[in-house]
PDB file of C-alpha atoms and ligand atoms in Angstrom:
ATOM      1  CA  UNK G  23     217.846 254.457  54.484  1.00  0.00           C
ATOM      2  CA  UNK G  24     217.021 252.183  51.332  1.00  0.00           C
ATOM      3  CA  UNK G  25     219.090 252.921  48.204  1.00  0.00           C
ATOM      4  CA  UNK G  26     217.289 255.589  46.346  1.00  0.00           C
ATOM      5  CA  UNK G  27     217.873 256.193  42.279  1.00  0.00           C
ATOM      6  CA  UNK G  28     216.583 259.672  40.949  1.00  0.00           C
ATOM      7  CA  UNK G  29     215.242 259.132  37.670  1.00  0.00           C
ATOM      8  CA  UNK G  30     213.743 261.619  35.317  1.00  0.00           C
ATOM      9  CA  UNK G  31     210.557 260.976  33.098  1.00  0.00           C
ATOM     10  CA  UNK G  32     208.658 263.022  30.520  1.00  0.00           C
ATOM     11  CA  UNK G  33     204.823 262.997  30.608  1.00  0.00           C
ATOM     12  CA  UNK G  34     201.948 264.947  29.051  1.00  0.00           C
ATOM     13  CA  UNK G  35     201.476 268.150  31.164  1.00  0.00           C
ATOM     14  CA  UNK G  36     197.705 267.676  31.353  1.00  0.00           C
ATOM     15  CA  UNK G  37     198.472 264.050  32.345  1.00  0.00           C
ATOM     16  CA  UNK G  38     200.665 265.313  35.354  1.00  0.00           C
ATOM     17  CA  UNK G  39     198.275 268.041  36.333  1.00  0.00           C
ATOM     18  CA  UNK G  40     195.581 265.665  37.041  1.00  0.00           C
ATOM     19  CA  UNK G  41     197.950 263.177  38.514  1.00  0.00           C
ATOM     20  CA  UNK G  42     199.198 265.594  41.061  1.00  0.00           C
ATOM     21  CA  UNK G  43     195.630 267.023  41.867  1.00  0.00           C
ATOM     22  CA  UNK G  44     194.492 263.773  42.551  1.00  0.00           C
ATOM     23  CA  UNK G  45     197.712 262.911  44.521  1.00  0.00           C
ATOM     24  CA  UNK G  46     196.866 265.809  46.601  1.00  0.00           C
ATOM     25  CA  UNK G  47     193.392 265.288  47.487  1.00  0.00           C
ATOM     26  CA  UNK G  48     194.693 261.530  48.286  1.00  0.00           C
ATOM     27  CA  UNK G  49     197.018 263.004  50.711  1.00  0.00           C
ATOM     28  CA  UNK G  50     200.415 262.131  49.057  1.00  0.00           C
ATOM     29  CA  UNK G  51     203.296 264.407  50.399  1.00  0.00           C
ATOM     30  CA  UNK G  52     205.276 263.745  47.443  1.00  0.00           C
ATOM     31  CA  UNK G  53     204.649 262.889  43.725  1.00  0.00           C
ATOM     32  CA  UNK G  54     207.648 260.324  44.409  1.00  0.00           C
ATOM     33  CA  UNK G  55     205.716 258.604  47.018  1.00  0.00           C
ATOM     34  CA  UNK G  56     202.401 258.235  44.502  1.00  0.00           C
ATOM     35  CA  UNK G  57     204.789 256.971  41.578  1.00  0.00           C
ATOM     36  CA  UNK G  58     206.343 254.402  44.009  1.00  0.00           C
ATOM     37  CA  UNK G  59     202.698 253.151  44.938  1.00  0.00           C
ATOM     38  CA  UNK G  60     201.682 252.689  41.524  1.00  0.00           C
ATOM     39  CA  UNK G  61     204.790 250.931  40.616  1.00  0.00           C
ATOM     40  CA  UNK G  62     204.401 248.612  43.549  1.00  0.00           C
ATOM     41  CA  UNK G  63     200.789 248.109  42.723  1.00  0.00           C
ATOM     42  CA  UNK G  64     201.502 246.856  39.138  1.00  0.00           C
ATOM     43  CA  UNK G  65     204.341 244.645  40.278  1.00  0.00           C
ATOM     44  CA  UNK G  66     202.207 243.266  42.845  1.00  0.00           C
ATOM     45  CA  UNK G  67     199.517 242.244  40.297  1.00  0.00           C
ATOM     46  CA  UNK G  68     201.777 240.941  37.978  1.00  0.00           C
ATOM     47  CA  UNK G  69     203.609 238.958  40.444  1.00  0.00           C
ATOM     48  CA  UNK G  70     200.091 237.752  41.544  1.00  0.00           C
ATOM     49  CA  UNK G  71     199.324 236.686  38.014  1.00  0.00           C
ATOM     50  CA  UNK G  72     202.350 234.892  37.533  1.00  0.00           C
ATOM     51  CA  UNK G  73     203.389 233.362  40.781  1.00  0.00           C
ATOM     52  CA  UNK G  74     202.303 229.772  41.557  1.00  0.00           C
ATOM     53  CA  UNK G  75     203.671 230.120  44.905  1.00  0.00           C
ATOM     54  CA  UNK G  76     202.077 231.628  47.948  1.00  0.00           C
ATOM     55  CA  UNK G  77     199.453 234.486  47.304  1.00  0.00           C
ATOM     56  CA  UNK G  78     197.657 236.498  50.038  1.00  0.00           C
ATOM     57  CA  UNK G  79     194.170 238.035  48.602  1.00  0.00           C
ATOM     58  CA  UNK G  80     191.219 239.782  50.133  1.00  0.00           C
ATOM     59  CA  UNK G  81     187.591 239.040  48.961  1.00  0.00           C
ATOM     60  CA  UNK G  82     184.749 241.074  49.732  1.00  0.00           C
ATOM     61  CA  UNK G  83     181.258 240.234  49.405  1.00  0.00           C
ATOM     62  CA  UNK G  84     178.037 241.801  49.562  1.00  0.00           C
ATOM     63  CA  UNK G  85     174.747 239.961  49.789  1.00  0.00           C
ATOM     64  CA  UNK G  86     171.277 239.964  50.870  1.00  0.00           C
ATOM     65  CA  UNK G  87     170.910 237.261  53.507  1.00  0.00           C
ATOM     66  CA  UNK G  88     167.411 236.871  53.028  1.00  0.00           C
ATOM     67  CA  UNK G  89     168.126 235.189  49.791  1.00  0.00           C
ATOM     68  CA  UNK G  90     167.589 231.443  50.385  1.00  0.00           C
ATOM     69  CA  UNK G  91     170.294 229.355  51.843  1.00  0.00           C
ATOM     70  CA  UNK G  92     172.923 231.938  50.488  1.00  0.00           C
ATOM     71  CA  UNK G  93     174.636 232.700  53.704  1.00  0.00           C
ATOM     72  CA  UNK G  94     174.720 228.848  54.578  1.00  0.00           C
ATOM     73  CA  UNK G  95     176.473 228.112  51.076  1.00  0.00           C
ATOM     74  CA  UNK G  96     179.090 230.960  51.589  1.00  0.00           C
ATOM     75  CA  UNK G  97     179.850 229.404  55.023  1.00  0.00           C
ATOM     76  CA  UNK G  98     179.904 225.846  53.707  1.00  0.00           C
ATOM     77  CA  UNK G  99     182.348 227.003  50.888  1.00  0.00           C
ATOM     78  CA  UNK G 100     184.632 228.671  53.369  1.00  0.00           C
ATOM     79  CA  UNK G 101     184.694 225.561  55.740  1.00  0.00           C
ATOM     80  CA  UNK G 102     185.291 223.485  53.035  1.00  0.00           C
ATOM     81  CA  UNK G 103     188.816 225.371  52.030  1.00  0.00           C
ATOM     82  CA  UNK G 104     189.114 226.338  55.828  1.00  0.00           C
ATOM     83  CA  UNK G 105     192.946 226.265  55.447  1.00  0.00           C
ATOM     84  CA  UNK G 106     192.712 229.057  52.901  1.00  0.00           C
ATOM     85  CA  UNK G 107     190.620 231.350  54.765  1.00  0.00           C
ATOM     86  CA  UNK G 108     192.661 232.952  57.625  1.00  0.00           C
ATOM     87  CA  UNK G 109     190.246 235.671  58.952  1.00  0.00           C
ATOM     88  CA  UNK G 110     186.833 236.733  58.294  1.00  0.00           C
ATOM     89  CA  UNK G 111     184.708 240.205  58.889  1.00  0.00           C
ATOM     90  CA  UNK G 112     181.238 240.174  58.933  1.00  0.00           C
ATOM     91  CA  UNK G 113     179.407 243.492  58.750  1.00  0.00           C
ATOM     92  CA  UNK G 114     175.471 243.876  59.052  1.00  0.00           C
ATOM     93  CA  UNK G 115     174.892 246.619  56.677  1.00  0.00           C
ATOM     94  CA  UNK G 116     171.387 247.188  57.145  1.00  0.00           C
ATOM     95  CA  UNK G 117     167.847 245.072  57.338  1.00  0.00           C
ATOM     96  CA  UNK G 118     168.864 242.957  54.366  1.00  0.00           C
ATOM     97  CA  UNK G 119     172.254 243.123  53.489  1.00  0.00           C
ATOM     98  CA  UNK G 120     175.813 241.726  54.749  1.00  0.00           C
ATOM     99  CA  UNK G 121     179.211 242.671  53.934  1.00  0.00           C
ATOM    100  CA  UNK G 122     181.464 240.154  54.343  1.00  0.00           C
ATOM    101  CA  UNK G 123     185.638 240.537  54.127  1.00  0.00           C
ATOM    102  CA  UNK G 124     187.686 237.323  54.093  1.00  0.00           C
ATOM    103  CA  UNK G 125     191.420 237.082  53.853  1.00  0.00           C
ATOM    104  CA  UNK G 126     192.648 234.331  51.836  1.00  0.00           C
ATOM    105  CA  UNK G 127     196.280 232.864  52.021  1.00  0.00           C
ATOM    106  CA  UNK G 128     197.674 229.746  49.965  1.00  0.00           C
ATOM    107  CA  UNK G 129     198.682 228.739  46.620  1.00  0.00           C
ATOM    108  CA  UNK G 130     197.829 231.023  43.693  1.00  0.00           C
ATOM    109  CA  UNK G 131     195.430 228.540  41.854  1.00  0.00           C
ATOM    110  CA  UNK G 132     193.623 227.632  45.224  1.00  0.00           C
ATOM    111  CA  UNK G 133     192.911 231.443  46.354  1.00  0.00           C
ATOM    112  CA  UNK G 134     191.936 232.297  42.871  1.00  0.00           C
ATOM    113  CA  UNK G 135     189.406 229.452  42.540  1.00  0.00           C
ATOM    114  CA  UNK G 136     188.059 229.935  46.126  1.00  0.00           C
ATOM    115  CA  UNK G 137     187.796 233.749  45.577  1.00  0.00           C
ATOM    116  CA  UNK G 138     185.760 233.097  42.130  1.00  0.00           C
ATOM    117  CA  UNK G 139     183.912 230.427  43.624  1.00  0.00           C
ATOM    118  CA  UNK G 140     182.451 232.656  46.555  1.00  0.00           C
ATOM    119  CA  UNK G 141     182.100 235.831  44.069  1.00  0.00           C
ATOM    120  CA  UNK G 142     180.125 233.436  41.660  1.00  0.00           C
ATOM    121  CA  UNK G 143     177.878 232.253  44.430  1.00  0.00           C
ATOM    122  CA  UNK G 144     174.136 232.891  43.300  1.00  0.00           C
ATOM    123  CA  UNK G 145     172.619 235.939  45.154  1.00  0.00           C
ATOM    124  CA  UNK G 146     176.162 237.868  45.824  1.00  0.00           C
ATOM    125  CA  UNK G 147     175.243 241.397  44.724  1.00  0.00           C
ATOM    126  CA  UNK G 148     178.791 242.705  44.408  1.00  0.00           C
ATOM    127  CA  UNK G 149     182.176 241.865  45.327  1.00  0.00           C
ATOM    128  CA  UNK G 150     185.615 241.797  44.533  1.00  0.00           C
ATOM    129  CA  UNK G 151     189.044 239.523  44.806  1.00  0.00           C
ATOM    130  CA  UNK G 152     191.945 241.807  45.224  1.00  0.00           C
ATOM    131  CA  UNK G 153     195.380 239.913  45.479  1.00  0.00           C
ATOM    132  CA  UNK G 154     198.105 241.798  47.442  1.00  0.00           C
ATOM    133  CA  UNK G 155     201.372 240.492  48.293  1.00  0.00           C
ATOM    134  CA  UNK G 156     203.076 237.968  51.050  1.00  0.00           C
ATOM    135  CA  UNK G 157     205.900 239.056  53.213  1.00  0.00           C
ATOM    136  CA  UNK G 158     208.566 237.661  51.145  1.00  0.00           C
ATOM    137  CA  UNK G 159     207.931 239.844  47.993  1.00  0.00           C
ATOM    138  CA  UNK G 160     207.297 243.116  49.979  1.00  0.00           C
ATOM    139  CA  UNK G 161     210.489 242.796  52.036  1.00  0.00           C
ATOM    140  CA  UNK G 162     212.599 242.752  48.829  1.00  0.00           C
ATOM    141  CA  UNK G 163     211.428 246.272  48.120  1.00  0.00           C
ATOM    142  CA  UNK G 164     211.949 249.185  49.987  1.00  0.00           C
ATOM    143  CA  UNK G 165     209.779 249.996  52.883  1.00  0.00           C
ATOM    144  CA  UNK G 166     207.685 253.175  53.219  1.00  0.00           C
ATOM    145  CA  UNK G 167     209.319 255.976  55.339  1.00  0.00           C
TER     146      UNK G 167
HETATM  147 NI1   NI K  20     174.837 240.301  58.397  1.00  0.00          NI
END
């Protein structure tokens, strides 16, 4: 069992009520677990901003595969950086639209550059680059119980 420290914090009542309601609908068993997730989320984001070392990120892209040469351009970019793209998932959303999810892993600058480049590709309708954390960082924190 990981070391736990009990803390006490002060919050506006209305803020806490909304927080508890949201936690309930999200399925959190305890308020503590919801707060731990918030803290981890912030630390992971900050770490991703500051650490030049290995990063793991997920990029999601939604695009129209009828758009001229777009699919080929996205594939070219990923092949060009094949060392950074460790997995990809392609879903045909409907007649026209595709959803692509790729997991990127590598030095921060390169991961960010590739993620931004894919998102900025002309014809990409929606997308997001989300940094998460690698094994090293997460294993320093307590595991979920
Ligand atoms: Ni498709």
